[in-house]
mmCIF file of C-alpha atoms in Angstrom:
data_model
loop_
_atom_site.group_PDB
_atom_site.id
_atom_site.type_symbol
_atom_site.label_atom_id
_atom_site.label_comp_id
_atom_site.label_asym_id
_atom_site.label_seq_id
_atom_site.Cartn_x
_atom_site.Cartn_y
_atom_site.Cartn_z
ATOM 1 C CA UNK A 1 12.618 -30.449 -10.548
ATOM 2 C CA UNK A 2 8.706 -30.710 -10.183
ATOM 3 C CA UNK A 3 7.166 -28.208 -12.302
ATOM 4 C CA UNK A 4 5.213 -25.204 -10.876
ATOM 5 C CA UNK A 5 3.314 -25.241 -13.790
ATOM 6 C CA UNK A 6 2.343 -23.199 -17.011
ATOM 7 C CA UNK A 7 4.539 -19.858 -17.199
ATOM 8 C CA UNK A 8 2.698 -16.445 -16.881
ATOM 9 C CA UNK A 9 4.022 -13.848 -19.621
ATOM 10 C CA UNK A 10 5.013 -12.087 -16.476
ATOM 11 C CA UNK A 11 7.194 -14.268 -14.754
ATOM 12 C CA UNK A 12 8.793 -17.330 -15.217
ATOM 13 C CA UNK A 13 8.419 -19.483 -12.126
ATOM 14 C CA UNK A 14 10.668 -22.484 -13.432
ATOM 15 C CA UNK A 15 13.192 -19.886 -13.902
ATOM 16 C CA UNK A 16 12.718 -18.451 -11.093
ATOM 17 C CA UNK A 17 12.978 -21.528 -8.860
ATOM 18 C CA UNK A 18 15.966 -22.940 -11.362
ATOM 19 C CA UNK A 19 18.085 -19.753 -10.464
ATOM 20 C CA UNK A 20 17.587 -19.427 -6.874
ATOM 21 C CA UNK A 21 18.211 -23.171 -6.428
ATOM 22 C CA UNK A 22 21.646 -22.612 -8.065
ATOM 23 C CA UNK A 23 22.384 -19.333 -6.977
ATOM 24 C CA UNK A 24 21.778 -20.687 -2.929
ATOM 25 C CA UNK A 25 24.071 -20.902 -0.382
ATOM 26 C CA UNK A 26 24.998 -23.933 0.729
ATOM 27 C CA UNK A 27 24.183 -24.816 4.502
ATOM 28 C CA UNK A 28 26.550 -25.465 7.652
ATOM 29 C CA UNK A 29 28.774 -28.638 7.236
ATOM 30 C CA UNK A 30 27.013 -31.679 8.670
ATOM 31 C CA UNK A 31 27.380 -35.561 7.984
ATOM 32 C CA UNK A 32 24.375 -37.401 6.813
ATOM 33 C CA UNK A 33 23.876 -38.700 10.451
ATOM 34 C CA UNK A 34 23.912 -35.723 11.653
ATOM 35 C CA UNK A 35 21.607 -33.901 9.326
ATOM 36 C CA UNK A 36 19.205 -37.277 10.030
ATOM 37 C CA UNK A 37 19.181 -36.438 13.360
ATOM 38 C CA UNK A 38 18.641 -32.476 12.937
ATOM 39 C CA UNK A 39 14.987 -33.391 10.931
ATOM 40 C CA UNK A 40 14.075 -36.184 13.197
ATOM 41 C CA UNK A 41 14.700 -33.874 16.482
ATOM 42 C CA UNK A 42 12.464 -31.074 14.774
ATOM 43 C CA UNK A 43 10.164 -33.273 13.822
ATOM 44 C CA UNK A 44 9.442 -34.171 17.667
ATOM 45 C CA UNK A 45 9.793 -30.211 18.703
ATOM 46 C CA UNK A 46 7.402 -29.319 16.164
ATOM 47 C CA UNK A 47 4.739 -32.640 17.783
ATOM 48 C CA UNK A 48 5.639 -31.598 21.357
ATOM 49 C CA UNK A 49 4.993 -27.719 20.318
ATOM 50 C CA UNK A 50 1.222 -28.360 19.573
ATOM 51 C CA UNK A 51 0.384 -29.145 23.477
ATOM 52 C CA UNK A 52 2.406 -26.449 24.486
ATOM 53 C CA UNK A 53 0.885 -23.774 22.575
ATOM 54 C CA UNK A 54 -2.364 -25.112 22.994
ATOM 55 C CA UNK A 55 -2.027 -25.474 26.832
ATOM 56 C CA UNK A 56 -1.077 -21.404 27.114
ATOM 57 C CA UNK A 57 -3.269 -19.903 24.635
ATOM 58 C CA UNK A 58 -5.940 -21.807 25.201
ATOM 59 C CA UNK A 59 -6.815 -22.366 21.445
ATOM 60 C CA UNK A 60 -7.511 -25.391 19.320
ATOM 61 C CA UNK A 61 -8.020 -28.602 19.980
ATOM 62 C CA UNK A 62 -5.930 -32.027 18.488
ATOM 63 C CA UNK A 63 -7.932 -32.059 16.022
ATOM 64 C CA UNK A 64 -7.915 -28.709 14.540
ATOM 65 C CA UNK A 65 -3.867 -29.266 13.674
ATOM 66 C CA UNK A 66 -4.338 -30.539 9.964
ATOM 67 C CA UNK A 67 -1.915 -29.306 8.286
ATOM 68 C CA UNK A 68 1.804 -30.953 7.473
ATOM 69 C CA UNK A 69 4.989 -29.813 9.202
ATOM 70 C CA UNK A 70 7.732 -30.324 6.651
ATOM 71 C CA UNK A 71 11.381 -30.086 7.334
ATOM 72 C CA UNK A 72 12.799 -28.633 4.140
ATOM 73 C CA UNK A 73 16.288 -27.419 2.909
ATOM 74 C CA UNK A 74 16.807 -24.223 1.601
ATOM 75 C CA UNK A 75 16.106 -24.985 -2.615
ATOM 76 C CA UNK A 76 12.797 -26.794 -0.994
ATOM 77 C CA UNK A 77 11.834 -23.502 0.395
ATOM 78 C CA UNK A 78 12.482 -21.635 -2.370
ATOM 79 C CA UNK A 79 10.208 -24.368 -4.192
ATOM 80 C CA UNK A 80 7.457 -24.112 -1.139
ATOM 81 C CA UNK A 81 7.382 -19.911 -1.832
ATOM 82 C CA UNK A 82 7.226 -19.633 -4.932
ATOM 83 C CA UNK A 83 4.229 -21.983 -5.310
ATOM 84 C CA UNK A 84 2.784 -19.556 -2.784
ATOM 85 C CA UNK A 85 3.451 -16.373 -4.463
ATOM 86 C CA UNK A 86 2.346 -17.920 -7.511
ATOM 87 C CA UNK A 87 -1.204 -18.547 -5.848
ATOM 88 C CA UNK A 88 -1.409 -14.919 -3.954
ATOM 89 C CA UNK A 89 -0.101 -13.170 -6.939
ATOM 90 C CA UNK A 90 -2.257 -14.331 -9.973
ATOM 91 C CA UNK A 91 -5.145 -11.637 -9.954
ATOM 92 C CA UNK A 92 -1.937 -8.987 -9.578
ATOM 93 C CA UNK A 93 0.024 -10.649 -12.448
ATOM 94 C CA UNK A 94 -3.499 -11.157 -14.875
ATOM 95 C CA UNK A 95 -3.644 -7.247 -14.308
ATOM 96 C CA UNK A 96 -0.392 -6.389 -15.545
ATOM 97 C CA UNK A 97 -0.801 -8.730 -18.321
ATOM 98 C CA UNK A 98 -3.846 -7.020 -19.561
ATOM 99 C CA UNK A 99 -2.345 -3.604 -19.056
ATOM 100 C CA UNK A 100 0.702 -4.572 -21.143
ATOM 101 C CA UNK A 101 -1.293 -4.628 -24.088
ATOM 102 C CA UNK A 102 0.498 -3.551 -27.822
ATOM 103 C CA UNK A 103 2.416 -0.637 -26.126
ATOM 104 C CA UNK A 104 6.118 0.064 -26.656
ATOM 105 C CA UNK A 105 7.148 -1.978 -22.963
ATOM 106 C CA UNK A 106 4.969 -4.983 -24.991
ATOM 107 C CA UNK A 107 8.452 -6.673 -26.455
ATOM 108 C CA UNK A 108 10.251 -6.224 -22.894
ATOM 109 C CA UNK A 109 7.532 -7.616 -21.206
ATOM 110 C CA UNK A 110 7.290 -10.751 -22.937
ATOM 111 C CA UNK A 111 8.895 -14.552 -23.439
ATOM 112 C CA UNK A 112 12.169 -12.297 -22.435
ATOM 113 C CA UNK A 113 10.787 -10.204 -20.049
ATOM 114 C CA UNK A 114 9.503 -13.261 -18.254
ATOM 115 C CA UNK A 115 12.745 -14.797 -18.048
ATOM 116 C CA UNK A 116 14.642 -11.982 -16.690
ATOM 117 C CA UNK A 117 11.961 -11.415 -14.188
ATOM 118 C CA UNK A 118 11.914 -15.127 -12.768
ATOM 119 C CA UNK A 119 15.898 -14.856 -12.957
ATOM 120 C CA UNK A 120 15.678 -11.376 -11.087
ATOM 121 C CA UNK A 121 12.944 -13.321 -8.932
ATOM 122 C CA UNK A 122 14.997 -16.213 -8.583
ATOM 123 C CA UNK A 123 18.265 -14.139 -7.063
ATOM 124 C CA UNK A 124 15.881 -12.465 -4.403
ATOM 125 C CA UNK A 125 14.690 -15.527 -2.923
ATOM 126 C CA UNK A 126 18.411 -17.060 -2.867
ATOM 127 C CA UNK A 127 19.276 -14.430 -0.326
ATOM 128 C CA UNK A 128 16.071 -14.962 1.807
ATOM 129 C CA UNK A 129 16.246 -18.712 1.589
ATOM 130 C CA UNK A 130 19.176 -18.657 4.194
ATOM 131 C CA UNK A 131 17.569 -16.470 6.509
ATOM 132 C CA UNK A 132 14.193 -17.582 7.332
ATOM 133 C CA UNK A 133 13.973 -20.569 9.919
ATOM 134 C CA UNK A 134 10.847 -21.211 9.760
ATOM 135 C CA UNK A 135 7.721 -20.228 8.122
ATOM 136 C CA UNK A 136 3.702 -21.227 8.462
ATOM 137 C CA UNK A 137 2.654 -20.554 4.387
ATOM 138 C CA UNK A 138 -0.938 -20.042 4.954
ATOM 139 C CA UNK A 139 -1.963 -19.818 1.378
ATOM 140 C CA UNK A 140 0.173 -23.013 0.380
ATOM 141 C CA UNK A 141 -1.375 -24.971 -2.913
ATOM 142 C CA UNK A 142 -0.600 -29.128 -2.376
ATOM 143 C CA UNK A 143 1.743 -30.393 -4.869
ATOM 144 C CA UNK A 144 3.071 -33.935 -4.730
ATOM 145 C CA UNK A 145 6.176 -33.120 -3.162
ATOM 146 C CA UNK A 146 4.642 -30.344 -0.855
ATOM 147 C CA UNK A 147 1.223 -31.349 0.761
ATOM 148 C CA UNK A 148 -1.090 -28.979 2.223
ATOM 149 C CA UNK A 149 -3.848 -28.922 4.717
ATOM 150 C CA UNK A 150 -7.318 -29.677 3.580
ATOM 151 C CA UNK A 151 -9.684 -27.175 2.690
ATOM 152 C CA UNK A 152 -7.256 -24.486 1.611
ATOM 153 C CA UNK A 153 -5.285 -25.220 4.701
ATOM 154 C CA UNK A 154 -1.765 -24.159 4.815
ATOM 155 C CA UNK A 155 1.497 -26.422 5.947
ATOM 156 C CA UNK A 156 4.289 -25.577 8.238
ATOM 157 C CA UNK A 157 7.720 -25.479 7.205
ATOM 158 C CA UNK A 158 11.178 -25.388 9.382
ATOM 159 C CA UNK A 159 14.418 -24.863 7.150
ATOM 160 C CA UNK A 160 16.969 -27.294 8.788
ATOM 161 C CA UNK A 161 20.073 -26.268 7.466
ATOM 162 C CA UNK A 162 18.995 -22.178 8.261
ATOM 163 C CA UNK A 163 18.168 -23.261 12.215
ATOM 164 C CA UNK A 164 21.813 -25.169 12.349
ATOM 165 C CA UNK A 165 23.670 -22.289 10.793
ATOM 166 C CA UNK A 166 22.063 -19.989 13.465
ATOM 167 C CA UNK A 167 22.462 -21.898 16.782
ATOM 168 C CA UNK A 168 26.096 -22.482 15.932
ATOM 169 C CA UNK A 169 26.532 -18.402 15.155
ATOM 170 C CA UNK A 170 25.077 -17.680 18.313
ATOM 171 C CA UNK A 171 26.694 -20.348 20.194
ATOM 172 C CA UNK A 172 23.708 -21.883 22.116
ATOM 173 C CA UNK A 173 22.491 -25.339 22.812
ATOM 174 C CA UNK A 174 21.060 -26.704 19.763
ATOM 175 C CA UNK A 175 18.293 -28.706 21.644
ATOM 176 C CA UNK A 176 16.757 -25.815 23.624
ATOM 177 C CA UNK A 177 17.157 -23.337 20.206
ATOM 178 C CA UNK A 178 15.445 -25.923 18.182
ATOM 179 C CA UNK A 179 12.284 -26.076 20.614
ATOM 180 C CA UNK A 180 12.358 -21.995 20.771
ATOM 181 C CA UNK A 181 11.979 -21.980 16.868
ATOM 182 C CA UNK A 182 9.789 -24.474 16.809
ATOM 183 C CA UNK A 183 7.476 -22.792 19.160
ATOM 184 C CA UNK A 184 6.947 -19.677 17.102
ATOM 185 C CA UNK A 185 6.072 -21.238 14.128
ATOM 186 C CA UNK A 186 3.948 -23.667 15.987
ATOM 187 C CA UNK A 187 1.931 -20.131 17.460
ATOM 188 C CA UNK A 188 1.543 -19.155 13.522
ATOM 189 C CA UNK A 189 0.144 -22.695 12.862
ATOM 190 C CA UNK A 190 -2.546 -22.795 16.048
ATOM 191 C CA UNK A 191 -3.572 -18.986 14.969
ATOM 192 C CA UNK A 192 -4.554 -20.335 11.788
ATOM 193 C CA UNK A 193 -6.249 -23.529 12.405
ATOM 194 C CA UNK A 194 -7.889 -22.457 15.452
ATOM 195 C CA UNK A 195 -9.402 -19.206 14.078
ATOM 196 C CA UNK A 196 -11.304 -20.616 10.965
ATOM 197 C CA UNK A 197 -12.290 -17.021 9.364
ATOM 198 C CA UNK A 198 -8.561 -15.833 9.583
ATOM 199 C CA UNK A 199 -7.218 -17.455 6.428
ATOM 200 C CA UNK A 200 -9.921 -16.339 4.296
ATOM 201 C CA UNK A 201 -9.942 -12.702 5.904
ATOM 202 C CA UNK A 202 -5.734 -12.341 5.427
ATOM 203 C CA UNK A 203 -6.812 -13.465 1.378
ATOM 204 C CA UNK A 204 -9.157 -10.933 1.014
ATOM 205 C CA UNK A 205 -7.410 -7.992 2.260
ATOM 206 C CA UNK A 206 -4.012 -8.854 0.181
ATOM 207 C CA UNK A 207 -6.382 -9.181 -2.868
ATOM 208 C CA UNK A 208 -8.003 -5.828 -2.303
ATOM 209 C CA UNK A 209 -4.325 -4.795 -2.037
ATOM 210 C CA UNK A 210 -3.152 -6.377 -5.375
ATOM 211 C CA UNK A 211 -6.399 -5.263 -6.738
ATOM 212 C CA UNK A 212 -5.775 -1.710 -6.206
ATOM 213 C CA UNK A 213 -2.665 -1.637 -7.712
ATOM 214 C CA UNK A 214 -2.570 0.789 -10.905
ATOM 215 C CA UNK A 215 1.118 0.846 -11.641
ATOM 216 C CA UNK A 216 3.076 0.426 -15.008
ATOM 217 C CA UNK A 217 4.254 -2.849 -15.097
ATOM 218 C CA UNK A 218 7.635 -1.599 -15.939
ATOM 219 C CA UNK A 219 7.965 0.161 -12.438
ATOM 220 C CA UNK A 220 7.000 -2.842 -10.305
ATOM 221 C CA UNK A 221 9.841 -4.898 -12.669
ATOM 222 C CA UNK A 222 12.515 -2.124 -12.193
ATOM 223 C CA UNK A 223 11.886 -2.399 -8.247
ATOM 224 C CA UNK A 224 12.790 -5.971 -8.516
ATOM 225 C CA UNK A 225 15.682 -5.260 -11.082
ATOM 226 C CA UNK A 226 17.244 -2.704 -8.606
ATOM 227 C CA UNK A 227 16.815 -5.228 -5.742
ATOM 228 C CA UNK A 228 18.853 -7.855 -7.401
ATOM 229 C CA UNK A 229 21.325 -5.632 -8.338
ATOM 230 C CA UNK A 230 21.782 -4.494 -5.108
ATOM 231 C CA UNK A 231 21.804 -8.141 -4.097
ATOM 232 C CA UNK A 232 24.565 -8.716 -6.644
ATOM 233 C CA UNK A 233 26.447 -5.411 -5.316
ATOM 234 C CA UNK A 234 25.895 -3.809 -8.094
ATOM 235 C CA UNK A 235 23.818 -0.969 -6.181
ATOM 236 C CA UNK A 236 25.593 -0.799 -2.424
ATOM 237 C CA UNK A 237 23.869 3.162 -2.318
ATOM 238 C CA UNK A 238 20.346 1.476 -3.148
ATOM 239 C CA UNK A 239 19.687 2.344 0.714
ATOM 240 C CA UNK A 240 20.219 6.128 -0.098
ATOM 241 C CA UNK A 241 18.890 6.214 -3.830
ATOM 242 C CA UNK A 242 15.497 4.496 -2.594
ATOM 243 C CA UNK A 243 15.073 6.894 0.789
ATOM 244 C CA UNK A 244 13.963 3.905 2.736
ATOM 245 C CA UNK A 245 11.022 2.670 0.232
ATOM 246 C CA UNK A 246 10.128 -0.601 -0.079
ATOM 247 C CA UNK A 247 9.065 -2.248 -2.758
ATOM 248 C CA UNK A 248 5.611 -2.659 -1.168
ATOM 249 C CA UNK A 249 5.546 1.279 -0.409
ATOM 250 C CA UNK A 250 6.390 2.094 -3.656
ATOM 251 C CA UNK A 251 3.312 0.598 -5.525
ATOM 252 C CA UNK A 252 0.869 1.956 -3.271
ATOM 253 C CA UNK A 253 -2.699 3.767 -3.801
ATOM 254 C CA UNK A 254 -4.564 5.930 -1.446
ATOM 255 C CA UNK A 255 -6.332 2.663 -1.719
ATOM 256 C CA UNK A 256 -3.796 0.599 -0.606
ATOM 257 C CA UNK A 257 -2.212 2.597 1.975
ATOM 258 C CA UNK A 258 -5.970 1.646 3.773
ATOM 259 C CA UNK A 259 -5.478 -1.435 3.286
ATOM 260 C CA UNK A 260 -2.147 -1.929 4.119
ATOM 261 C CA UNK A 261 -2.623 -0.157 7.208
ATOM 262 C CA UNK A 262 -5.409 -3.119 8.319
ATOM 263 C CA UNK A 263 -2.359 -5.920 6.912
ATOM 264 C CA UNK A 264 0.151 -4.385 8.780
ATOM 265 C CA UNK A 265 -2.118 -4.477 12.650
ATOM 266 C CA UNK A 266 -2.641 -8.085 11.449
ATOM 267 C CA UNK A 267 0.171 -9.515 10.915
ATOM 268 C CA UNK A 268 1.820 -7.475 13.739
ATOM 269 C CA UNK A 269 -0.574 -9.147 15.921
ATOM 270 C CA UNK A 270 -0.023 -12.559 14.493
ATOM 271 C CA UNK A 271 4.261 -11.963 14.720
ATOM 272 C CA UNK A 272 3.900 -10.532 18.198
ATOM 273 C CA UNK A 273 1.702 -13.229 19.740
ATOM 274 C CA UNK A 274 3.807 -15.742 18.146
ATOM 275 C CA UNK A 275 6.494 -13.874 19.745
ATOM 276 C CA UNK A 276 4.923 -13.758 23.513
ATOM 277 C CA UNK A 277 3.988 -17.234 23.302
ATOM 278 C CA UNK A 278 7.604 -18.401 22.560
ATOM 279 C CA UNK A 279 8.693 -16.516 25.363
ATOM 280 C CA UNK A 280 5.685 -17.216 27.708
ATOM 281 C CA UNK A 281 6.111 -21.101 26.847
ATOM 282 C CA UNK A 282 10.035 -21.175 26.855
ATOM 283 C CA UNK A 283 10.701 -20.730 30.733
ATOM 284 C CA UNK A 284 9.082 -24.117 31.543
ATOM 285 C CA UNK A 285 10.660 -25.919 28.570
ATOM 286 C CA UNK A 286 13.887 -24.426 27.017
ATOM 287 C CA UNK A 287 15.876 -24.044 30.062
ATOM 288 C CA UNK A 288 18.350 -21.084 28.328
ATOM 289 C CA UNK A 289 16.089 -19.204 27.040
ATOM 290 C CA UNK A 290 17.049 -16.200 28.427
ATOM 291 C CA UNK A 291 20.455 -16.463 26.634
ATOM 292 C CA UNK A 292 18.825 -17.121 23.296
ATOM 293 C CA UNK A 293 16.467 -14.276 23.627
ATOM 294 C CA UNK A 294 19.116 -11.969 24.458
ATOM 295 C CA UNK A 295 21.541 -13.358 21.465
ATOM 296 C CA UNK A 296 18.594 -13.230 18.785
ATOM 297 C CA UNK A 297 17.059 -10.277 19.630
ATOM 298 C CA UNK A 298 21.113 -8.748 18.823
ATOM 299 C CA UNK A 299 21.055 -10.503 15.789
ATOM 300 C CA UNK A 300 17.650 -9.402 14.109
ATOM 301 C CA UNK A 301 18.427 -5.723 15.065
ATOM 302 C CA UNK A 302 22.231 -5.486 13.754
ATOM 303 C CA UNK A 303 21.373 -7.488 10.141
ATOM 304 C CA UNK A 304 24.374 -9.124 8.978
ATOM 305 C CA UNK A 305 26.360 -6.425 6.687
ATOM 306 C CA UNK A 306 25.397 -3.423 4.928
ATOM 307 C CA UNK A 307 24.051 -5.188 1.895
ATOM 308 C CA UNK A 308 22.392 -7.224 4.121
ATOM 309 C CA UNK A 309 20.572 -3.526 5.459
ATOM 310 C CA UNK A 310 20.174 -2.425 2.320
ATOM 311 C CA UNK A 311 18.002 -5.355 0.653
ATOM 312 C CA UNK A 312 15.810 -5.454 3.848
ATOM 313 C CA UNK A 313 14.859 -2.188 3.106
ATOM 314 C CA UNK A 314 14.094 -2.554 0.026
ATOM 315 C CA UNK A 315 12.256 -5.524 0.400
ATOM 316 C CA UNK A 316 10.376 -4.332 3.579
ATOM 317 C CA UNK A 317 12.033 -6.616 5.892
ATOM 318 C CA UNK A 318 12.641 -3.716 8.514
ATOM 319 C CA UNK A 319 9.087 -3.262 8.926
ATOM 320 C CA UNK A 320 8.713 -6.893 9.470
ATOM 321 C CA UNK A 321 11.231 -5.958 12.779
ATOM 322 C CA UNK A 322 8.984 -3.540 14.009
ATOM 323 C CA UNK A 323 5.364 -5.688 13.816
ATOM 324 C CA UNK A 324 7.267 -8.152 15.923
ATOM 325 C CA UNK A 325 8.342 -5.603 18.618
ATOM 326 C CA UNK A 326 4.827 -3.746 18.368
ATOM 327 C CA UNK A 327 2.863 -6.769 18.134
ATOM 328 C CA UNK A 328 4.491 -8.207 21.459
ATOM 329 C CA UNK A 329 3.909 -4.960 23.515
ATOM 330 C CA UNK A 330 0.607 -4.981 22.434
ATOM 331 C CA UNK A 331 0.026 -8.475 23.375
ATOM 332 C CA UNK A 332 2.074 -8.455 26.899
ATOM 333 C CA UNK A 333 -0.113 -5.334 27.602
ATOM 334 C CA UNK A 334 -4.023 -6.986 26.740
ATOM 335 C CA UNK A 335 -3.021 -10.267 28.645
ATOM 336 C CA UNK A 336 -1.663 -8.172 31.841
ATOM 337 C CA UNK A 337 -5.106 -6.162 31.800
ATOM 338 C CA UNK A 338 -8.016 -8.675 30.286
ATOM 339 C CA UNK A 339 -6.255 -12.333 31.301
ATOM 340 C CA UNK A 340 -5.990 -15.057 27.881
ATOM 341 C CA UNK A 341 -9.688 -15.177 27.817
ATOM 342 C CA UNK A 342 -9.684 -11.610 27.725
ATOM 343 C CA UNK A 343 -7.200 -11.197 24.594
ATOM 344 C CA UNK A 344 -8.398 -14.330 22.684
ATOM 345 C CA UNK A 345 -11.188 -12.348 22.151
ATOM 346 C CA UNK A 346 -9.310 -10.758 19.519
ATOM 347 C CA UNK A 347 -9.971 -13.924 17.378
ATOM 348 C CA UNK A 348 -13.906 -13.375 17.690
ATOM 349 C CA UNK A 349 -14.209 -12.295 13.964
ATOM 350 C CA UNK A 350 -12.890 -9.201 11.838
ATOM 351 C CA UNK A 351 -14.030 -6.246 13.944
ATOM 352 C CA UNK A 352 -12.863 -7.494 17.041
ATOM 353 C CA UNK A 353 -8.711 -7.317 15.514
ATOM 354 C CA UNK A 354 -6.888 -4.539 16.461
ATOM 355 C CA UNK A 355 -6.608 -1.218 14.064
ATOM 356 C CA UNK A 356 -3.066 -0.253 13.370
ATOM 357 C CA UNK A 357 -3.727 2.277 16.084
ATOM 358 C CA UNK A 358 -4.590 0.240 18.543
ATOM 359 C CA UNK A 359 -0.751 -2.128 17.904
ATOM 360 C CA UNK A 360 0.510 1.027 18.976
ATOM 361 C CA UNK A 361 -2.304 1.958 22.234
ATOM 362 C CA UNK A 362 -3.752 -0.874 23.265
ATOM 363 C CA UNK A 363 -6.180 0.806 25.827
ATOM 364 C CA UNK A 364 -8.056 1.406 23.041
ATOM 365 C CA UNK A 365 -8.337 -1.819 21.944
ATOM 366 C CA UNK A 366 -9.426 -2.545 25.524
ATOM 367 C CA UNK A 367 -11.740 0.124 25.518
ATOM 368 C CA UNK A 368 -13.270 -1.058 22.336
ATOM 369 C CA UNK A 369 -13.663 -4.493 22.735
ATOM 370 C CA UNK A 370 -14.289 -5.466 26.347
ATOM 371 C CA UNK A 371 -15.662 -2.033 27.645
ATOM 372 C CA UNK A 372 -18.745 -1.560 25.580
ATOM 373 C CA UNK A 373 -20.954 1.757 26.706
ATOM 374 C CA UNK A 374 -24.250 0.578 28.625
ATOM 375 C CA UNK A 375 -27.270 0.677 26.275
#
């Protein structure tokens, strides 16, 4: 295993990706042929995808597509995030170091508390690795098994095994379900490399967030503890005991709760375009796409079990639901009143996103950005 580098006193990332690589599911049955033919197939959805997007958005060029589209298992996605949360989550981590000073939570919080966090860490991201199918990681560091885009840029990655397992449980045709996937994620790529401010805009606002956090490290530790546990089903009543919360509502500021307001309109936008595109696209190439539609849209709502409900609570998954629903309306609504043109303006520069208001009215939006008062 490559490492991820030098351990923070907070977590240990070796561990972290050690555990969750052992503690992972394995995927659908397939023979090597098979699975050969799986990664070359995406491969060719993922190329095809680019002219697609780019032909109904009407953003990008060729040339703006430099990042890497990677085909990964699930223990190489588990390697791929944690790399990433290692990045976003340093100036959040250095704080909690600092604040952990000589006090009595000094002993828990150190070579041991490390551990037990990237083991705790570890178990969390062995229950998402089998559920996401694919992912753009905008804030992806290159490592030598992993490359990134240049300049920061991010890389694209579609979990093979997780995109098998879920065509054959909903019983569609793998080819069309592969291009539908494929599409989304391909969206998430074009909004990034064809809107050069958005990367460094998404950064800043999650480091104000992690910035503003003034929580005892202890409290942010037993939110992951009591996630695991549940994960473990140790804690099925985790849904009651926790009313809801998620472990990103329950280290908010009056700070945060601004900022998280602008995060959530943004990456509800970014979901639900991804979202309308998919759709928009899919008619002309994935011939069943009203079937899939229909079966996924059953799937994402029900969850798979009542664990299952309880973790994405607590992990904020839920919410995650709702920005794609609220992001598409939003979408579907600009386009039918301003044309493309009209809601690719949203990609003009900060001010011109949408508030967390506006997801939910988008006549504002409209009002705001394309019906500006006469001087």
């Amino acid at each position: 295993m490559t490492s991820i580098g030098a351990n923070s006193g907070m977590v240990d990332w070796n561990l972290a990706v050690a555990t969750a690589t052992r503690l992972v599911r394995p995927g659908p049955e397939v023979s090597r042929d098979e699975a050969r033919a799986v990664v070359a197939e995406l491969r060719r959805h993922a190329k095809s995808s680019e002219e697609h997007v780019r032909g109904f958005t009407r953003m990008g060029t060729e040339e703006t597509h430099d990042t890497p589209v990677l085909v990964v298992d699930r223990p190489g996605w588990v390697r791929a995030n944690v790399a990433g949360f290692r990045e976003i989550l340093k100036p959040l981590l250095e704080k909690m170091q600092e604040r952990r000073g000589g006090g009595a939570g000094n002993a828990v919080l150190g070579a041991v508390g490390g551990k037990v966090t990237g083991v705790e860490l570890g178990m969390l991201l062995s229950f998402l690795s089998s559920r996401v199918l694919g992912q753009y990681e905008t804030f992806a560091p290159a490592t030598r098994e992993l490359p990134a885009g240049a300049n920061g840029g991010g890389r694209l990655l579609l979990v093979a095994p997780n995109i098998v397992h879920v065509e054959r449980e909903l019983d569609v045709e793998p080819h069309d379900f592969r291009l539908w996937v494929t599409l989304h994620e391909e969206t998430h790529r074009t909004q990034f490399t064809a809107v050069p401010w958005l990367r460094d805009h998404l950064e800043g606002e999650i480091q104000s967030f992690l910035s503003e956090t003034d929580v005892d490290p202890m409290t942010v530790l037993e939110r992951v503890r009591e996630a695991a546990q549940t994960l473990a089903g140790g804690r099925p009543e985790a849904e009651e005991d926790d009313g809801g919360r998620s472990l990103v509502e329950l280290v908010q500021t009056p700070a945060q709760r601004e900022v998280l307001g602008r995060l959530t309109a943004v990456m509800s936008l970014l979901e639900g375009h991804a979202d309308y595109v998919m759709d928009g696209v899919g008619p002309a190439v994935v011939p069943s796409v009203g079937e899939i539609r229909e079966k996924f849209q059953q799937r994402r709502a029900k969850g798979a079990s009542r664990l299952d409900m309880a973790l994405r609570k607590l992990l904020g998954l839920d919410a995650k639901l709702r920005q794609y629903r609220d992001g598409e309306r939003f979408v579907r609504a600009v386009v039918e009143e301003c044309g493309m043109d009209g809601f690719n303006r949203v990609w003009t520069s900060p001010n011109t996103l949408p508030t967390k208001s506006e997801i939910a009215k988008p006549a504002d939006w409209i009002a705001r950005v394309h019906r500006k008062p006469e001087a």
